[in-house]
């Protein structure tokens, strides 16, 4: 089967990536985009087609790791990644489990579709969490409310979602219906990269499959099925749409802990920050303090108590993430010092 090829431009190449490469870099290797990240290595796409390449450990372990959507420099003939290019944006989470590692999920995104269904799953606090995640990633969010066909008060859902953050588009769709899903086309221009995030079962994979024609999924050579022949969304992959955009499906992230270390959480809670500026005392804790504008707004119904408490919760998480990051930096600094000391001792033993 002939593989579809793409120009760098079609792959989403931007001048800011080109600026990171000198002539010597182009002599050593070629730029390619990560289409899929597996334990064994990366599947990349470049103007010469797709290639399986090796990701050296020192690159895999550096920073937040390499993710689907990243641009890398691949060594000519060697099929090995030489460098990771600086990202325009990146979705990062705190890994599940005890070690609290930062882990990139997707890189160089233009749009983040925050998906929720219009029924039981609809949860404003969870949507705010994803909006903060988008702000931290540096990606423009679009809220997509699925299962608009199932019943439930779709208009009320849309209205509630529209209140969460001014300027964020809210689209209600039936993910099973092609015409309905075509409402997402404005964000699927050629070279654009979009990703879906949201709880398990909201329709992310259904949307992805609707947008990406199956022929290009197969032809891209990046679909891998597990031993039982089922497709799994454990490895992150991106697929081209007929309109020329790139779509990334992400597995439902049950343990979506914010990797954000900014207590402002983007501008998701601008309304509360604006209110807080009007409190009588600058260090107002909005907790029984005299002349508190935030509590006054909750009392008169202009601010949702739920929203305030969610802001506080997300701020606590951000401050926790800040602390963890500090500790990790300190640990790796100590580890670096230890390694240096060990190497010095070894040199001495060898009499050099
Ligand atoms: N009726 C209806 N069913 C949907 C819609 N979106 C998703 N589903 C169904 O919901 C289930 C979960 O969808 P899936 O795409 O696997 O969710 P994911 O976990 O977010 O990837 C599947 O059975 C879909 O067919 C929708 O808009 N309308
Ligand atoms: Mg899925
Ligand atoms: Zn206050």
Coordinates of C-alpha atoms and ligand atoms in Angstrom, one line a residue:
X1 CA 0.0 0.0 0.0
X2 CA 1.5 3.4 -0.9
X3 CA 2.1 5.6 2.1
X4 CA 0.8 9.1 2.1
X5 CA 3.6 11.7 2.2
X6 CA 3.4 15.2 3.6
X7 CA 5.5 18.3 3.2
X8 CA 7.0 19.9 6.3
X9 CA 4.4 22.6 6.0
X10 CA 1.6 20.1 5.9
X11 CA 3.1 18.5 9.0
X12 CA 2.7 21.7 10.8
X13 CA 6.2 23.1 10.4
X14 CA 6.7 26.7 11.6
X15 CA 9.4 29.3 11.2
X16 CA 10.1 29.1 15.0
X17 CA 11.3 25.5 14.5
X18 CA 13.4 26.4 11.5
X19 CA 15.1 29.1 13.6
X20 CA 16.3 26.4 16.1
X21 CA 18.3 24.6 13.4
X22 CA 21.6 25.7 12.0
X23 CA 23.1 24.5 8.7
X24 CA 25.2 22.0 10.6
X25 CA 22.0 20.5 12.0
X26 CA 20.6 19.9 8.5
X27 CA 23.9 18.3 7.5
X28 CA 23.6 15.9 10.5
X29 CA 20.0 15.1 10.3
X30 CA 16.5 16.0 9.1
X31 CA 13.5 17.4 11.0
X32 CA 10.6 15.0 11.6
X33 CA 7.4 15.0 13.6
X34 CA 6.6 12.4 16.2
X35 CA 3.4 10.6 15.1
X36 CA 3.4 8.0 17.8
X37 CA 5.3 7.3 20.9
X38 CA 5.8 3.7 22.0
X39 CA 7.9 2.1 24.6
X40 CA 10.2 0.7 21.9
X41 CA 10.7 4.0 20.1
X42 CA 9.1 6.6 18.0
X43 CA 7.2 6.6 14.7
X44 CA 8.0 9.9 12.9
X45 CA 6.9 11.5 9.7
X46 CA 9.0 13.8 7.6
X47 CA 9.0 15.0 4.0
X48 CA 10.5 11.6 3.1
X49 CA 7.7 9.6 4.6
X50 CA 7.4 7.8 7.9
X51 CA 10.2 6.1 9.8
X52 CA 10.6 4.2 13.1
X53 CA 13.4 5.8 15.0
X54 CA 15.3 5.2 18.2
X55 CA 15.0 7.6 21.0
X56 CA 18.2 7.6 23.1
X57 CA 17.7 7.3 26.9
X58 CA 19.3 10.6 27.7
X59 CA 16.6 12.3 25.5
X60 CA 13.7 10.1 26.7
X61 CA 14.5 10.9 30.3
X62 CA 15.3 14.6 29.9
X63 CA 12.8 17.2 30.9
X64 CA 9.2 16.1 30.5
X65 CA 10.0 13.4 27.9
X66 CA 9.2 13.3 24.2
X67 CA 5.5 13.2 23.2
X68 CA 3.4 12.8 20.1
X69 CA 3.4 16.1 18.2
X70 CA 7.0 16.9 19.0
X71 CA 9.5 17.9 16.4
X72 CA 12.8 16.1 16.5
X73 CA 16.0 16.1 14.5
X74 CA 16.7 12.6 13.2
X75 CA 20.3 11.6 12.3
X76 CA 20.8 10.8 8.6
X77 CA 21.1 7.0 7.9
X78 CA 21.2 6.2 11.6
X79 CA 17.5 6.5 12.4
X80 CA 18.2 7.9 15.8
X81 CA 16.9 11.1 17.4
X82 CA 19.7 13.7 17.8
X83 CA 17.6 16.5 19.3
X84 CA 14.2 17.5 20.5
X85 CA 13.1 20.9 19.2
X86 CA 11.7 23.5 21.5
X87 CA 8.0 23.2 21.7
X88 CA 5.4 25.8 21.0
X89 CA 3.0 24.3 23.5
X90 CA 2.8 21.0 25.5
X91 CA 0.2 19.2 27.5
X92 CA 1.9 18.0 30.7
X93 CA 0.5 16.0 33.5
X94 CA 1.8 14.6 36.8
X95 CA 2.3 10.9 36.2
X96 CA 0.1 8.5 38.1
X97 CA 1.8 6.6 40.9
X98 CA 4.2 7.7 43.6
X99 CA 7.0 9.4 41.8
X100 CA 5.0 12.5 40.7
X101 CA 7.0 12.8 37.5
X102 CA 6.0 15.4 34.9
X103 CA 5.0 13.6 31.8
X104 CA 4.2 15.2 28.4
X105 CA 1.1 13.9 26.7
X106 CA 1.1 15.9 23.5
X107 CA 3.3 18.7 22.1
X108 CA 2.9 21.5 19.6
X109 CA -0.9 21.7 19.8
X110 CA -2.9 24.5 18.3
X111 CA -6.3 23.7 19.8
X112 CA -7.4 21.6 22.8
X113 CA -10.9 20.1 22.5
X114 CA -12.1 19.7 26.0
X115 CA -14.8 17.0 25.8
X116 CA -17.6 16.3 28.2
X117 CA -21.0 14.8 27.5
X118 CA -24.2 16.8 28.0
X119 CA -25.6 14.3 30.5
X120 CA -24.5 12.8 33.8
X121 CA -20.9 13.4 33.0
X122 CA -21.4 17.2 32.7
X123 CA -19.3 18.7 35.5
X124 CA -18.3 22.4 35.5
X125 CA -15.5 21.8 38.0
X126 CA -13.9 19.2 35.8
X127 CA -14.3 21.5 32.8
X128 CA -12.5 24.3 34.7
X129 CA -9.7 21.8 35.5
X130 CA -9.3 21.1 31.8
X131 CA -9.4 24.8 30.9
X132 CA -6.6 25.4 33.4
X133 CA -4.7 22.5 31.9
X134 CA -5.1 24.1 28.4
X135 CA -3.9 27.5 29.8
X136 CA -0.9 25.7 31.3
X137 CA -0.2 24.0 28.0
X138 CA -0.4 27.3 26.1
X139 CA -3.2 26.0 23.9
X140 CA -6.5 27.6 23.0
X141 CA -9.4 25.5 24.4
X142 CA -12.7 24.7 22.7
X143 CA -15.4 23.0 24.8
X144 CA -17.1 20.1 23.0
X145 CA -20.3 18.7 24.5
X146 CA -21.1 15.3 23.1
X147 CA -24.2 13.1 23.2
X148 CA -26.4 16.1 22.3
X149 CA -28.7 13.5 20.7
X150 CA -29.3 11.5 23.8
X151 CA -31.7 13.9 25.5
X152 CA -31.0 16.0 28.6
X153 CA -31.1 19.7 28.6
X154 CA -28.4 20.5 25.9
X155 CA -29.2 24.2 25.9
X156 CA -28.7 24.5 29.7
X157 CA -25.4 22.6 29.4
X158 CA -24.2 24.9 26.7
X159 CA -25.2 27.9 28.7
X160 CA -23.4 26.6 31.8
X161 CA -20.2 25.8 29.8
X162 CA -20.2 29.2 28.2
X163 CA -20.1 30.8 31.6
X164 CA -16.9 29.1 32.6
X165 CA -14.5 31.2 30.7
X166 CA -15.4 34.1 28.4
X167 CA -14.3 33.7 24.8
X168 CA -14.0 29.9 24.9
X169 CA -16.3 28.5 22.1
X170 CA -18.8 25.8 23.2
X171 CA -20.0 23.3 20.6
X172 CA -22.7 20.7 21.2
X173 CA -22.4 17.6 19.0
X174 CA -23.6 14.2 18.3
X175 CA -20.3 12.4 17.8
X176 CA -21.9 9.6 15.9
X177 CA -23.2 12.0 13.2
X178 CA -20.8 13.3 10.6
X179 CA -22.7 16.5 9.8
X180 CA -22.9 17.4 13.5
X181 CA -19.1 16.7 14.0
X182 CA -18.4 19.0 11.0
X183 CA -19.0 21.9 13.4
X184 CA -15.4 21.3 14.5
X185 CA -14.1 22.1 11.0
X186 CA -13.1 25.8 11.8
X187 CA -10.4 24.4 14.0
X188 CA -9.2 21.8 11.5
X189 CA -7.3 24.0 9.0
X190 CA -4.3 22.5 7.1
X191 CA -1.3 22.0 9.4
X192 CA -3.3 22.6 12.6
X193 CA -2.8 20.1 15.4
X194 CA -5.7 19.4 17.8
X195 CA -6.1 17.0 20.7
X196 CA -9.1 15.7 22.6
X197 CA -9.0 15.5 26.4
X198 CA -11.8 14.4 28.7
X199 CA -13.0 11.6 30.9
X200 CA -13.3 8.1 29.7
X201 CA -16.5 7.4 27.8
X202 CA -17.3 10.9 26.7
X203 CA -16.6 10.2 23.0
X204 CA -13.0 11.2 22.3
X205 CA -12.3 8.2 20.2
X206 CA -15.6 8.4 18.5
X207 CA -14.8 12.0 17.5
X208 CA -11.3 11.1 16.4
X209 CA -12.6 8.3 14.2
X210 CA -15.3 10.5 12.7
X211 CA -12.7 13.2 11.8
X212 CA -10.0 10.9 10.6
X213 CA -10.8 8.7 7.6
X214 CA -9.9 5.1 8.2
X215 CA -7.9 4.9 5.0
X216 CA -5.5 7.5 6.2
X217 CA -5.3 5.8 9.6
X218 CA -4.1 2.6 7.9
X219 CA -2.0 4.3 5.3
X220 CA -0.1 6.4 7.9
X221 CA 1.2 3.1 9.1
X222 CA 1.0 4.3 12.7
X223 CA -1.9 2.2 13.9
X224 CA -0.7 -0.6 16.0
X225 CA -3.1 -3.2 17.3
X226 CA -2.5 -5.2 20.5
X227 CA -2.1 -9.0 20.5
X228 CA -5.8 -9.6 20.5
X229 CA -6.2 -7.4 17.4
X230 CA -7.9 -4.6 19.3
X231 CA -6.8 -1.1 18.9
X232 CA -5.6 0.5 22.1
X233 CA -5.1 4.1 23.0
X234 CA -2.3 3.6 25.4
X235 CA 0.3 4.9 23.1
X236 CA -0.4 8.4 21.9
X237 CA -0.7 8.9 18.2
X238 CA -1.8 11.5 15.7
X239 CA -3.7 11.1 12.5
X240 CA -4.3 13.4 9.5
X241 CA -7.9 14.6 8.7
X242 CA -9.0 15.0 5.1
X243 CA -8.9 18.7 5.7
X244 CA -5.2 18.6 6.5
X245 CA -5.3 18.9 10.2
X246 CA -3.7 16.5 12.7
X247 CA -5.8 14.9 15.5
X248 CA -4.5 13.4 18.7
X249 CA -6.7 11.1 20.8
X250 CA -5.6 10.8 24.4
X251 CA -6.6 8.0 26.7
X252 CA -9.1 9.1 29.4
X253 CA -7.0 10.5 32.2
X254 CA -8.4 9.3 35.4
X255 CA -5.5 10.7 37.3
X256 CA -5.4 14.1 35.7
X257 CA -3.4 16.0 38.2
X258 CA -2.4 19.5 37.2
X259 CA 1.2 20.0 36.4
X260 CA 0.5 23.7 36.4
X261 CA 2.7 25.5 38.9
X262 CA 1.0 28.9 38.3
X263 CA -1.4 29.8 41.0
X264 CA -3.3 32.1 38.6
X265 CA -4.3 29.0 36.5
X266 CA -4.2 31.0 33.3
X267 CA -7.1 33.3 33.1
X268 CA -9.7 30.7 33.8
X269 CA -10.7 32.4 37.1
X270 CA -10.2 36.0 36.0
X271 CA -13.6 37.0 37.4
X272 CA -12.5 35.9 40.9
X273 CA -9.2 37.6 40.7
X274 CA -11.0 40.8 39.7
X275 CA -13.3 40.5 42.6
X276 CA -10.3 39.8 45.0
X277 CA -8.7 43.0 43.9
X278 CA -11.7 44.8 45.4
X279 CA -11.4 43.2 48.9
X280 CA -10.6 45.7 51.7
X281 CA -7.4 44.0 52.7
X282 CA -4.7 43.1 50.2
X283 CA -4.0 39.8 52.0
X284 CA -7.7 38.9 52.2
X285 CA -8.2 35.2 52.6
X286 CA -11.8 35.4 51.4
X287 CA -12.7 33.4 54.5
X288 CA -14.6 35.6 56.9
X289 CA -12.3 38.6 56.4
X290 CA -14.0 42.0 56.8
X291 CA -14.9 43.8 53.5
X292 CA -14.3 40.7 51.4
X293 CA -15.6 41.3 47.8
X294 CA -15.4 37.7 46.9
X295 CA -17.6 36.5 49.7
X296 CA -20.0 39.3 49.0
X297 CA -20.3 38.1 45.4
X298 CA -21.1 34.6 46.6
X299 CA -23.6 35.9 49.1
X300 CA -25.5 38.0 46.4
X301 CA -25.4 35.1 43.9
X302 CA -23.1 36.7 41.3
X303 CA -20.3 34.2 42.1
X304 CA -21.0 30.5 42.3
X305 CA -19.7 29.0 45.6
X306 CA -18.8 25.9 43.7
X307 CA -16.5 27.9 41.4
X308 CA -14.7 29.6 44.3
X309 CA -14.1 26.3 46.0
X310 CA -12.9 24.7 42.8
X311 CA -10.5 27.6 42.3
X312 CA -9.1 27.0 45.8
X313 CA -8.7 23.3 45.2
X314 CA -6.9 23.8 41.9
X315 CA -4.6 26.4 43.5
X316 CA -3.7 24.0 46.2
X317 CA -2.8 21.4 43.5
X318 CA -0.7 24.0 41.7
X319 CA 1.1 24.9 44.9
X320 CA 1.7 21.2 45.6
X321 CA 3.1 20.8 42.0
X322 CA 5.4 23.8 42.7
X323 CA 6.7 22.1 45.8
X324 CA 7.2 18.7 44.1
X325 CA 9.1 20.4 41.2
X326 CA 11.3 22.2 43.7
X327 CA 12.1 18.9 45.5
X328 CA 12.8 17.1 42.2
X329 CA 15.2 19.8 41.1
X330 CA 17.0 19.6 44.4
X331 CA 17.2 15.7 44.2
X332 CA 18.6 15.8 40.6
X333 CA 21.1 18.5 41.7
X334 CA 22.2 16.3 44.6
X335 CA 22.4 13.3 42.3
X336 CA 24.5 15.3 39.8
X337 CA 26.9 16.2 42.6
X338 CA 27.1 12.6 43.7
X339 CA 27.9 11.3 40.2
X340 CA 30.6 13.9 39.8
X341 CA 32.1 12.9 43.1
X342 CA 32.0 9.2 42.1
X343 CA 33.8 9.9 38.9
X344 CA 36.4 12.0 40.6
X345 CA 37.1 9.1 43.0
X346 CA 37.3 6.6 40.2
X347 CA 39.8 8.8 38.3
X348 CA 41.9 9.0 41.5
X349 CA 41.9 5.2 41.9
X350 CA 43.0 4.9 38.3
X351 CA 45.8 7.3 39.1
X352 CA 44.7 9.9 36.4
Ligands
LIG1 N1 -25.5 8.7 21.2 C1 -24.2 9.1 21.3 N2 -23.3 8.2 21.7 C2 -22.0 8.6 21.8 C3 -21.6 9.9 21.4 N3 -20.3 10.1 21.6 C4 -19.8 8.9 22.0 N4 -20.9 8.0 22.1 C5 -20.8 6.6 22.6 O1 -20.2 6.6 23.9 C6 -19.3 5.5 24.0 C7 -17.9 5.9 24.5 O2 -17.3 6.6 23.4 P1 -15.7 6.7 23.2 O3 -15.5 7.4 22.0 O4 -15.1 5.3 23.3 O5 -15.3 7.5 24.5 P2 -13.8 7.9 24.9 O6 -13.5 7.0 26.1 O7 -13.8 9.3 25.3 O8 -12.8 7.6 23.8 C8 -19.3 4.7 22.7 O9 -20.2 3.7 22.8 C9 -19.8 5.7 21.7 O10 -20.5 5.2 20.7 C10 -22.7 10.8 21.0 O11 -22.4 12.0 20.7 N5 -23.9 10.3 21.0
LIG2 MG1 -11.0 6.5 23.8
LIG3 ZN1 -11.6 38.6 50.0

